[in-house]
Amino acid sequence: MNPDVAWPVWSRERAQRVESALEGALPAADESPQSLHAAMRYAALGGGKRVRALLAYASGELGGADAGLVDHAAIAVELIHAYSLVHDDLPCMDDDVLRRGKPTCHVAYGEAVALLAGDALQTLAFEVLAKAPLSQAQAQIAMLAEAAGSHGMAGGQALDLAHVEDALSLNELERMHALKTGALIHAAVRLGAACGRALDQAQSDALDRYAAAVGLGFQIVDDVLDVEGTAHSLGKTAGKDAAQGKATYVSLLGLDAAKIRVAELRDEAHTALLAFGAGARRLNELADWIALRKN
Ligand code: GRG
């Protein structure tokens, strides 16, 4: 892969790369139990922006790690993300019927199989990481487990479910999203960086500031798109937050202020990367893409 390619080429190549890596990591659809394996493949392949995988590859480049070293991390974060979407869409959670432009996993395969597919996608993520080159594996498994668990994504989801229709303050909303969406985005950045040269403390802190800024920016854009996007452009149900009376950045700040906050966070992400120079090119481009995305 040519390191100097333009952003659209780089991002397309990396998205294709993680797609075929996922394809290889997932069990074949005709392998027993077929319905479970087919549901896992249905949920994890052929859709999604692959933001978390791209963050892992971009962060790997910061420390000179080529894509081959980062594949395990990229697959693992996308598998955890796919599991979270399958479970989030279940009737006992967000109860949604459309995801990535097609019927949600439980609509296609039934609730019991979808629940198991989410479980198995999650355990597969850790299996993939456990098989990564030894020097990285243990630390990466710990990082991902923490990000996905009760102090990370699952904890954020629990806070979200507990507060539907509550009048959350901006601080409470931010805490919930830092866990629900931010923790896995943060883990994608850290897992990728762990594949490259070790960072000193100042660099590590700067990378954490970058991850926090893009994680929050990603979520605010999600809230804006829920208002401004359509089911067709988003590949998922639009307008759900307002319909469910959920507190969002748009409901608390208004659309214009939410967009201004996204621009501020994009600047914060760029500022955090100043210390890194040219190695941070893809992370900078990702910060732009996350702020400007339309789906
Ligand atoms: C079920 C433990 C558990 C957690 C669910 C991630 C999550 C927590 C719920 C998803 C609900 C949601 C819409 C959150 C907003 C941000 C978000 C994660 C959007 C979906 O991620 P994208 O846009 O999806 O990266 P694609 O399809 O592009 O991969």
mmCIF file of N, CA and C and ligand atoms in Angstrom, residues 47-52 78 81 83-88 93-94 99-100 148 153-155 157 160 177 180-181 218-219 222-223 236 293 295, ligand 1:
data_model
loop_
_atom_site.group_PDB
_atom_site.id
_atom_site.type_symbol
_atom_site.label_atom_id
_atom_site.label_comp_id
_atom_site.label_asym_id
_atom_site.label_seq_id
_atom_site.Cartn_x
_atom_site.Cartn_y
_atom_site.Cartn_z
ATOM 1 N N GLY A 47 -21.106 -3.883 5.532
ATOM 2 C CA GLY A 47 -21.776 -2.618 5.890
ATOM 3 C C GLY A 47 -21.002 -1.893 6.958
ATOM 4 N N GLY A 48 -21.393 -0.678 7.198
ATOM 5 C CA GLY A 48 -20.726 0.082 8.253
ATOM 6 C C GLY A 48 -19.593 0.908 7.683
ATOM 7 N N LYS A 49 -19.333 2.005 8.361
ATOM 8 C CA LYS A 49 -18.291 2.935 7.882
ATOM 9 C C LYS A 49 -16.899 2.466 8.266
ATOM 10 N N ARG A 50 -16.806 1.550 9.236
ATOM 11 C CA ARG A 50 -15.513 1.020 9.713
ATOM 12 C C ARG A 50 -14.663 2.098 10.376
ATOM 13 N N VAL A 51 -15.340 3.048 11.022
ATOM 14 C CA VAL A 51 -14.624 4.151 11.687
ATOM 15 C C VAL A 51 -13.617 3.626 12.705
ATOM 16 N N ARG A 52 -14.049 2.619 13.495
ATOM 17 C CA ARG A 52 -13.178 2.151 14.573
ATOM 18 C C ARG A 52 -11.939 1.438 14.018
ATOM 19 N N GLU A 78 -14.101 -3.880 15.453
ATOM 20 C CA GLU A 78 -15.296 -3.963 14.601
ATOM 21 C C GLU A 78 -16.225 -5.092 15.056
ATOM 22 N N HIS A 81 -18.060 -3.774 18.066
ATOM 23 C CA HIS A 81 -19.052 -2.801 17.596
ATOM 24 C C HIS A 81 -20.262 -3.517 16.983
ATOM 25 N N TYR A 83 -21.339 -6.523 17.554
ATOM 26 C CA TYR A 83 -22.129 -7.143 18.645
ATOM 27 C C TYR A 83 -23.000 -6.094 19.341
ATOM 28 N N SER A 84 -22.415 -4.920 19.600
ATOM 29 C CA SER A 84 -23.171 -3.901 20.345
ATOM 30 C C SER A 84 -24.390 -3.436 19.546
ATOM 31 N N LEU A 85 -24.242 -3.363 18.234
ATOM 32 C CA LEU A 85 -25.378 -2.934 17.407
ATOM 33 C C LEU A 85 -26.469 -4.007 17.401
ATOM 34 N N VAL A 86 -26.067 -5.269 17.286
ATOM 35 C CA VAL A 86 -27.059 -6.359 17.296
ATOM 36 C C VAL A 86 -27.861 -6.328 18.596
ATOM 37 N N HIS A 87 -27.158 -6.205 19.722
ATOM 38 C CA HIS A 87 -27.865 -6.199 21.006
ATOM 39 C C HIS A 87 -28.666 -4.906 21.200
ATOM 40 N N ASP A 88 -28.096 -3.787 20.770
ATOM 41 C CA ASP A 88 -28.814 -2.511 20.925
ATOM 42 C C ASP A 88 -30.127 -2.512 20.148
ATOM 43 N N MET A 93 -34.042 -3.613 24.063
ATOM 44 C CA MET A 93 -33.219 -2.394 24.173
ATOM 45 C C MET A 93 -33.834 -1.308 23.295
ATOM 46 N N ASP A 94 -33.234 -1.039 22.125
ATOM 47 C CA ASP A 94 -33.731 0.082 21.331
ATOM 48 C C ASP A 94 -34.863 -0.340 20.383
ATOM 49 N N ARG A 99 -30.856 -1.501 10.105
ATOM 50 C CA ARG A 99 -29.461 -1.244 10.485
ATOM 51 C C ARG A 99 -28.596 -1.474 9.253
ATOM 52 N N ARG A 100 -27.731 -0.533 8.960
ATOM 53 C CA ARG A 100 -26.838 -0.631 7.804
ATOM 54 C C ARG A 100 -27.627 -0.923 6.522
ATOM 55 N N ALA A 148 -15.231 -2.348 26.714
ATOM 56 C CA ALA A 148 -16.527 -2.935 26.340
ATOM 57 C C ALA A 148 -17.402 -3.239 27.550
ATOM 58 N N MET A 153 -18.561 0.566 27.458
ATOM 59 C CA MET A 153 -19.743 0.581 26.589
ATOM 60 C C MET A 153 -21.005 -0.001 27.241
ATOM 61 N N ALA A 154 -20.880 -1.173 27.869
ATOM 62 C CA ALA A 154 -22.080 -1.776 28.474
ATOM 63 C C ALA A 154 -22.598 -0.895 29.619
ATOM 64 N N GLY A 155 -21.669 -0.280 30.362
ATOM 65 C CA GLY A 155 -22.085 0.637 31.430
ATOM 66 C C GLY A 155 -22.810 1.846 30.863
ATOM 67 N N GLN A 157 -24.462 1.965 28.091
ATOM 68 C CA GLN A 157 -25.776 1.514 27.619
ATOM 69 C C GLN A 157 -26.746 1.406 28.794
ATOM 70 N N ASP A 160 -27.889 4.780 29.682
ATOM 71 C CA ASP A 160 -28.824 5.256 28.660
ATOM 72 C C ASP A 160 -30.214 4.668 28.910
ATOM 73 N N HIS A 177 -22.288 9.215 27.178
ATOM 74 C CA HIS A 177 -21.740 8.957 25.842
ATOM 75 C C HIS A 177 -20.250 8.653 25.871
ATOM 76 N N LYS A 180 -20.691 4.946 26.510
ATOM 77 C CA LYS A 180 -21.443 4.159 25.524
ATOM 78 C C LYS A 180 -20.782 4.160 24.143
ATOM 79 N N THR A 181 -20.388 5.316 23.662
ATOM 80 C CA THR A 181 -19.778 5.408 22.328
ATOM 81 C C THR A 181 -18.278 5.675 22.430
ATOM 82 N N PHE A 218 -17.943 12.440 17.359
ATOM 83 C CA PHE A 218 -18.672 11.404 16.618
ATOM 84 C C PHE A 218 -20.109 11.305 17.127
ATOM 85 N N GLN A 219 -20.265 11.320 18.449
ATOM 86 C CA GLN A 219 -21.599 11.177 19.037
ATOM 87 C C GLN A 219 -22.483 12.398 18.744
ATOM 88 N N ASP A 222 -23.719 12.160 15.395
ATOM 89 C CA ASP A 222 -24.787 11.152 15.357
ATOM 90 C C ASP A 222 -26.131 11.771 15.751
ATOM 91 N N ASP A 223 -26.107 12.600 16.781
ATOM 92 C CA ASP A 223 -27.344 13.270 17.229
ATOM 93 C C ASP A 223 -27.861 14.247 16.167
ATOM 94 N N LYS A 236 -30.339 3.557 8.805
ATOM 95 C CA LYS A 236 -31.000 3.178 10.067
ATOM 96 C C LYS A 236 -32.143 4.153 10.290
ATOM 97 N N ARG A 293 -18.978 14.012 8.400
ATOM 98 C CA ARG A 293 -19.686 12.872 7.805
ATOM 99 C C ARG A 293 -21.190 13.147 7.652
ATOM 100 N N ASN A 295 -23.289 10.290 7.131
ATOM 101 C CA ASN A 295 -24.017 9.068 7.480
ATOM 102 C C ASN A 295 -23.310 8.343 8.628
HETATM 103 C C1 GRG B 1 -25.678 -3.382 23.707
HETATM 104 C C2 GRG B 1 -23.715 -3.381 25.315
HETATM 105 C C3 GRG B 1 -24.484 -2.714 24.266
HETATM 106 C C4 GRG B 1 -24.097 -1.515 23.855
HETATM 107 C C5 GRG B 1 -24.731 -0.776 22.779
HETATM 108 C C6 GRG B 1 -23.042 1.270 20.541
HETATM 109 C C7 GRG B 1 -24.261 1.105 21.330
HETATM 110 C C8 GRG B 1 -24.103 0.567 22.693
HETATM 111 C C9 GRG B 1 -25.459 1.391 20.827
HETATM 112 C C10 GRG B 1 -25.698 1.907 19.474
HETATM 113 C C11 GRG B 1 -26.681 3.017 19.547
HETATM 114 C C12 GRG B 1 -26.190 4.226 18.871
HETATM 115 C C13 GRG B 1 -26.910 4.587 17.629
HETATM 116 C C14 GRG B 1 -25.199 4.947 19.373
HETATM 117 C C15 GRG B 1 -24.724 6.183 18.729
HETATM 118 C C16 GRG B 1 -23.361 6.118 18.148
HETATM 119 C C17 GRG B 1 -23.154 4.890 17.388
HETATM 120 C C18 GRG B 1 -22.412 3.816 18.073
HETATM 121 C C19 GRG B 1 -23.587 4.794 16.139
HETATM 122 C C20 GRG B 1 -23.367 3.618 15.275
HETATM 123 O O1 GRG B 1 -22.014 3.548 14.931
HETATM 124 P P1 GRG B 1 -21.531 3.819 13.433
HETATM 125 O O2 GRG B 1 -22.168 5.056 12.885
HETATM 126 O O3 GRG B 1 -22.159 2.539 12.698
HETATM 127 O O4 GRG B 1 -20.043 3.738 13.393
HETATM 128 P P2 GRG B 1 -21.672 1.786 11.379
HETATM 129 O O5 GRG B 1 -22.899 1.061 10.903
HETATM 130 O O6 GRG B 1 -21.178 2.800 10.398
HETATM 131 O O7 GRG B 1 -20.596 0.841 11.816
#
